[in-house]
Short mmCIF file of C-alpha atoms in Angstrom, two decimals:
data_model
loop_
_atom_site.label_atom_id
_atom_site.label_comp_id
_atom_site.label_asym_id
_atom_site.label_seq_id
_atom_site.Cartn_x
_atom_site.Cartn_y
_atom_site.Cartn_z
CA MET H 1 3.39 -5.72 -22.27
CA ALA H 2 0.21 -5.79 -24.37
CA ASP H 3 -3.03 -4.75 -22.68
CA ASP H 4 -4.64 -8.03 -23.77
CA ALA H 5 -1.98 -10.04 -21.89
CA PRO H 6 -3.18 -12.23 -19.01
CA VAL H 7 -3.60 -10.20 -15.85
CA THR H 8 -1.00 -12.41 -14.14
CA ASP H 9 1.55 -11.08 -16.64
CA LEU H 10 0.56 -7.48 -15.91
CA ILE H 11 0.65 -7.97 -12.12
CA ARG H 12 3.61 -10.25 -11.42
CA THR H 13 4.28 -11.82 -8.04
CA ALA H 14 7.47 -13.65 -7.05
CA VAL H 15 8.27 -14.97 -3.57
CA ASP H 16 11.82 -15.51 -2.35
CA GLY H 17 13.11 -15.83 1.18
CA GLY H 18 9.77 -14.86 2.70
CA VAL H 19 9.55 -11.66 0.63
CA ALA H 20 6.82 -11.31 -2.00
CA ARG H 21 7.76 -8.87 -4.76
CA VAL H 22 4.68 -7.56 -6.58
CA THR H 23 5.41 -5.74 -9.84
CA ILE H 24 2.97 -3.67 -11.89
CA ASP H 25 4.15 -4.49 -15.42
CA ARG H 26 2.52 -2.12 -17.89
CA PRO H 27 5.35 0.36 -18.48
CA ASP H 28 4.17 1.46 -21.93
CA ALA H 29 1.03 2.82 -20.25
CA GLY H 30 2.79 4.36 -17.25
CA ASN H 31 2.07 1.24 -15.17
CA SER H 32 -1.51 2.43 -14.95
CA LEU H 33 -4.05 -0.11 -13.72
CA THR H 34 -6.97 -1.34 -15.76
CA ALA H 35 -10.01 -2.49 -13.78
CA SER H 36 -8.96 -6.14 -13.99
CA MET H 37 -5.39 -5.30 -12.93
CA ARG H 38 -6.66 -3.21 -10.01
CA ASP H 39 -8.94 -6.00 -8.80
CA HIS H 40 -6.25 -8.65 -9.25
CA LEU H 41 -3.79 -6.52 -7.27
CA ALA H 42 -6.29 -6.26 -4.41
CA ASP H 43 -6.84 -10.03 -4.55
CA THR H 44 -3.06 -10.51 -4.49
CA PHE H 45 -2.66 -8.49 -1.29
CA ASP H 46 -5.53 -10.40 0.32
CA GLU H 47 -3.82 -13.69 -0.56
CA LEU H 48 -0.36 -12.58 0.56
CA SER H 49 -1.81 -11.37 3.86
CA ALA H 50 -3.02 -14.92 4.59
CA THR H 51 0.10 -16.75 3.35
CA LEU H 52 2.29 -17.83 6.27
CA GLY H 53 5.33 -18.25 4.04
CA VAL H 54 5.20 -14.56 3.10
CA ARG H 55 6.57 -12.26 5.79
CA ALA H 56 7.05 -8.98 3.89
CA VAL H 57 5.74 -7.53 0.63
CA VAL H 58 7.40 -5.17 -1.85
CA LEU H 59 5.26 -3.22 -4.34
CA THR H 60 6.99 -1.66 -7.35
CA GLY H 61 6.57 -0.83 -11.02
CA ALA H 62 8.34 -2.18 -14.08
CA GLY H 63 10.83 0.02 -15.90
CA ALA H 64 12.55 3.18 -14.74
CA LYS H 65 9.97 5.89 -15.48
CA HIS H 66 6.77 5.04 -13.62
CA PHE H 67 5.73 3.40 -10.38
CA CYS H 68 2.01 3.69 -11.13
CA THR H 69 0.07 6.50 -12.79
CA GLY H 70 -3.33 5.53 -11.46
CA ALA H 71 -6.34 4.30 -13.37
CA GLY H 72 -5.73 3.29 -16.97
CA LEU H 73 -7.94 2.87 -19.97
CA GLY H 74 -8.58 -0.48 -21.57
CA GLY H 75 -9.46 -3.89 -20.25
CA ALA H 76 -12.87 -5.31 -19.52
CA GLN H 77 -14.97 -4.01 -16.65
CA LYS H 78 -17.00 -6.32 -14.45
CA PRO H 79 -20.45 -6.79 -16.00
CA GLU H 80 -23.26 -4.79 -14.42
CA PRO H 81 -26.50 -6.41 -13.27
CA PRO H 82 -29.33 -6.16 -15.83
CA ARG H 83 -31.37 -2.94 -15.70
CA PRO H 84 -35.11 -2.63 -16.08
CA GLU H 85 -36.42 -1.24 -19.34
CA GLY H 86 -36.30 2.55 -19.33
CA ALA H 87 -33.74 2.75 -16.51
CA PRO H 88 -30.97 5.35 -16.92
CA ALA H 89 -27.47 4.27 -17.94
CA ARG H 90 -26.23 5.68 -14.63
CA ALA H 91 -28.37 5.62 -11.49
CA LEU H 92 -27.82 7.10 -8.05
CA GLY H 93 -25.24 4.97 -6.22
CA ASP H 94 -23.48 3.59 -9.30
CA VAL H 95 -20.40 5.80 -9.05
CA SER H 96 -19.92 5.49 -5.28
CA ARG H 97 -20.30 1.72 -5.54
CA MET H 98 -17.66 1.61 -8.28
CA ILE H 99 -15.26 3.65 -6.12
CA ARG H 100 -15.82 1.46 -3.05
CA ARG H 101 -15.36 -1.80 -4.93
CA GLY H 102 -12.45 -0.51 -6.99
CA TRP H 103 -9.62 1.72 -5.78
CA GLN H 104 -10.86 1.94 -2.20
CA ARG H 105 -10.81 -1.84 -1.97
CA LEU H 106 -7.27 -1.90 -3.37
CA VAL H 107 -5.97 0.69 -0.90
CA ALA H 108 -7.73 -1.11 1.95
CA SER H 109 -6.08 -4.40 0.95
CA ILE H 110 -2.67 -2.77 1.51
CA LEU H 111 -3.65 -1.06 4.75
CA ASP H 112 -5.20 -4.29 6.07
CA CYS H 113 -2.42 -6.61 4.88
CA GLU H 114 -1.06 -8.46 7.91
CA LYS H 115 2.47 -8.21 6.52
CA PRO H 116 4.61 -5.05 6.25
CA VAL H 117 4.36 -3.55 2.75
CA VAL H 118 7.29 -1.60 1.29
CA ALA H 119 6.77 0.70 -1.71
CA ALA H 120 9.81 0.67 -3.99
CA VAL H 121 9.02 3.84 -5.90
CA ASN H 122 11.07 3.57 -9.07
CA GLY H 123 9.45 6.47 -10.95
CA THR H 124 6.41 8.71 -11.11
CA ALA H 125 3.54 7.89 -8.75
CA ALA H 126 0.51 9.88 -9.84
CA GLY H 127 -3.18 9.95 -9.00
CA GLY H 128 -4.27 6.62 -7.58
CA GLY H 129 -0.66 5.49 -7.89
CA ALA H 130 0.42 8.24 -5.50
CA ASN H 131 -2.15 7.04 -3.01
CA LEU H 132 -0.89 3.47 -3.30
CA VAL H 133 2.43 4.83 -2.07
CA LEU H 134 0.73 6.54 0.87
CA ALA H 135 -1.01 3.28 1.83
CA CYS H 136 2.27 1.36 2.14
CA ASP H 137 3.96 0.96 5.50
CA LEU H 138 7.46 2.00 4.42
CA VAL H 139 8.44 3.99 1.32
CA VAL H 140 11.81 3.90 -0.44
CA MET H 141 12.07 6.24 -3.43
CA ALA H 142 14.59 6.53 -6.22
CA ASP H 143 16.04 10.04 -6.28
CA THR H 144 14.52 10.47 -9.75
CA ALA H 145 10.99 9.55 -8.63
CA ARG H 146 8.19 12.00 -7.94
CA LEU H 147 4.69 12.00 -6.50
CA ILE H 148 1.76 13.89 -8.03
CA GLU H 149 -1.78 14.30 -6.69
CA VAL H 150 -2.90 14.95 -10.23
CA PHE H 151 -6.69 14.77 -9.74
CA VAL H 152 -7.30 18.53 -9.75
CA LYS H 153 -5.78 18.77 -13.23
CA ARG H 154 -8.52 16.43 -14.47
CA GLY H 155 -11.28 18.35 -12.72
CA ILE H 156 -11.97 15.56 -10.24
CA ILE H 157 -11.51 15.08 -6.52
CA PRO H 158 -8.89 12.72 -5.06
CA ASP H 159 -9.95 9.11 -4.77
CA ALA H 160 -8.19 5.91 -3.63
CA GLY H 161 -8.29 7.20 -0.06
CA GLY H 162 -5.98 10.14 -0.73
CA ALA H 163 -7.89 12.71 1.29
CA TYR H 164 -7.80 10.32 4.23
CA LEU H 165 -4.17 9.23 3.97
CA LEU H 166 -2.24 12.34 2.93
CA PRO H 167 -3.26 14.72 5.77
CA ARG H 168 -2.31 12.06 8.31
CA ILE H 169 1.22 12.02 6.89
CA VAL H 170 1.95 15.65 5.98
CA GLY H 171 -0.75 17.59 7.82
CA PRO H 172 -3.83 19.32 6.38
CA GLN H 173 -2.18 22.45 5.02
CA ARG H 174 0.43 20.64 2.95
CA ALA H 175 -2.15 18.07 1.86
CA LYS H 176 -4.36 20.86 0.57
CA GLU H 177 -1.43 22.44 -1.25
CA LEU H 178 -0.62 19.20 -3.05
CA MET H 179 -4.25 18.42 -3.85
CA PHE H 180 -5.38 21.95 -4.77
CA LEU H 181 -2.45 22.63 -7.11
CA GLY H 182 -1.48 19.18 -8.38
CA ASP H 183 2.22 20.07 -8.51
CA ASP H 184 4.98 17.47 -8.69
CA LEU H 185 6.64 16.61 -5.38
CA SER H 186 10.23 15.46 -5.78
CA ALA H 187 11.64 12.45 -3.96
CA ALA H 188 13.74 14.77 -1.81
CA ASP H 189 10.65 16.73 -0.78
CA CYS H 190 8.75 13.49 -0.15
CA GLU H 191 11.47 12.55 2.33
CA ARG H 192 11.47 16.03 3.87
CA TRP H 193 7.67 15.98 4.26
CA GLY H 194 7.60 12.51 5.81
CA ILE H 195 6.13 10.58 2.87
CA ALA H 196 9.34 8.69 2.06
CA ASN H 197 11.40 6.89 4.67
CA ARG H 198 14.45 6.82 2.42
CA VAL H 199 15.59 8.27 -0.90
CA VAL H 200 18.39 6.46 -2.69
CA PRO H 201 20.10 6.72 -6.08
CA ALA H 202 17.92 5.04 -8.71
CA ALA H 203 20.62 2.45 -9.40
CA ASP H 204 20.57 1.42 -5.73
CA LEU H 205 16.80 1.17 -5.29
CA ARG H 206 16.50 -2.60 -5.76
CA ALA H 207 19.38 -3.43 -3.41
CA SER H 208 18.20 -0.98 -0.75
CA VAL H 209 14.64 -2.31 -0.80
CA ASP H 210 15.80 -5.93 -0.82
CA GLU H 211 17.92 -5.32 2.27
CA LEU H 212 15.04 -3.63 4.08
CA ALA H 213 12.51 -6.30 3.08
CA ALA H 214 14.87 -9.07 4.19
CA ARG H 215 15.15 -7.48 7.63
CA LEU H 216 11.37 -7.28 7.88
CA ALA H 217 10.96 -10.88 6.70
CA ALA H 218 13.34 -12.06 9.43
CA GLY H 219 11.31 -10.34 12.14
CA PRO H 220 8.40 -11.56 14.30
CA THR H 221 5.74 -11.27 11.59
CA LYS H 222 2.67 -11.47 13.81
CA ALA H 223 4.05 -8.85 16.20
CA ILE H 224 4.84 -6.55 13.28
CA GLY H 225 1.36 -7.11 11.85
CA MET H 226 -0.32 -6.22 15.15
CA THR H 227 1.92 -3.17 15.50
CA LYS H 228 0.79 -2.08 12.03
CA TRP H 229 -2.83 -2.55 13.08
CA LEU H 230 -2.37 -0.41 16.21
CA VAL H 231 -0.56 2.39 14.38
CA ASN H 232 -3.09 2.49 11.54
CA ARG H 233 -5.92 2.77 14.07
CA SER H 234 -4.21 5.39 16.21
CA HIS H 235 -5.64 8.42 14.39
CA GLU H 236 -9.20 7.24 14.95
CA SER H 237 -8.78 5.90 18.51
CA SER H 238 -9.27 7.77 21.75
CA ARG H 239 -6.60 7.28 24.38
CA HIS H 240 -8.92 4.89 26.22
CA SER H 241 -9.64 2.84 23.08
CA ALA H 242 -5.98 2.82 22.04
CA PHE H 243 -4.90 1.48 25.43
CA GLU H 244 -7.59 -1.23 25.32
CA GLU H 245 -6.54 -2.26 21.82
CA GLU H 246 -2.88 -2.31 22.85
CA ALA H 247 -3.69 -4.65 25.73
CA TYR H 248 -5.77 -6.86 23.42
CA ALA H 249 -2.97 -7.01 20.84
CA GLN H 250 -0.40 -7.81 23.53
CA GLU H 251 -2.49 -10.73 24.74
CA LEU H 252 -2.73 -12.14 21.22
CA VAL H 253 0.99 -11.80 20.57
CA THR H 254 1.95 -13.51 23.85
CA ALA H 255 0.54 -16.74 22.39
CA THR H 256 2.86 -16.69 19.35
CA ALA H 257 5.85 -18.97 18.91
CA ASP H 258 7.95 -15.96 17.95
CA MET H 259 7.39 -14.24 21.29
CA ALA H 260 8.44 -17.43 23.10
CA GLU H 261 11.54 -17.55 20.90
CA GLY H 262 12.31 -13.88 21.51
CA ILE H 263 12.11 -14.29 25.29
CA ALA H 264 14.20 -17.48 25.17
CA ALA H 265 16.83 -15.83 22.97
CA PHE H 266 17.03 -12.87 25.35
CA GLY H 267 17.60 -15.17 28.32
CA GLU H 268 20.19 -17.22 26.44
CA ARG H 269 21.99 -14.12 25.13
CA ARG H 270 21.66 -15.10 21.45
CA ALA H 271 20.00 -13.74 18.33
CA PRO H 272 16.39 -14.91 17.94
CA GLY H 273 15.33 -17.10 15.04
CA PHE H 274 11.78 -15.97 14.30
CA LYS H 275 9.53 -18.19 12.18
CA GLY H 276 6.68 -15.81 11.43
CA TRP H 277 3.98 -17.38 13.58
#
């Protein structure tokens, strides 16, 4: 796919049976994200989060070699505001603002998505691409895939929320090992360390993810979304705050049609038919 292709060709979204499949389609460049692709991907997650007909999201990469290798070269950047005469090309705050509005916004759009997000890791996930994997709710990896916190090899610190996400999954010592050394982590080790929920043969990745996503899409979407919210907040919450938030979330969910259906189905000894609202 040429870099000058419309961004909707480079970030493809297809919805079927309540599952939105989002594909990064730039395989000749390692499925790296230009600035416009990154921003469009964040916009896509914001839109899918608000779409009632979408009840689960799958994020994957095109081809068999790469899931996403982070930030890519090429593509137009958003224009900067005009600068006064004599102002430097880079002023204090420019870089941090770029990080906040760029990869941090993308990672936040996955963490804040009201639908469960499954990473179908078909190949190498490196740099920001590795941290996209960490942001997803469930991770299914092909046995040939790998994850690389490659930042140290470029002389930079991890971005895209990596230093926040990784220690919460693998613990601080292993997070430091991965980030200090930048070594490849195999799919098998990702599963052993708790990053991947499942590792499957590469040929079975699509079918395995489709089965999982279909199960999620058939569930009580609002209840799953509130559960995601509670779990994501749990590392920052005190016991008192966590209990208050749990009670608040329970009150919200009791007003959903799906909870009424779940209770009715339990009483009638039948399988529930959840609608997603």
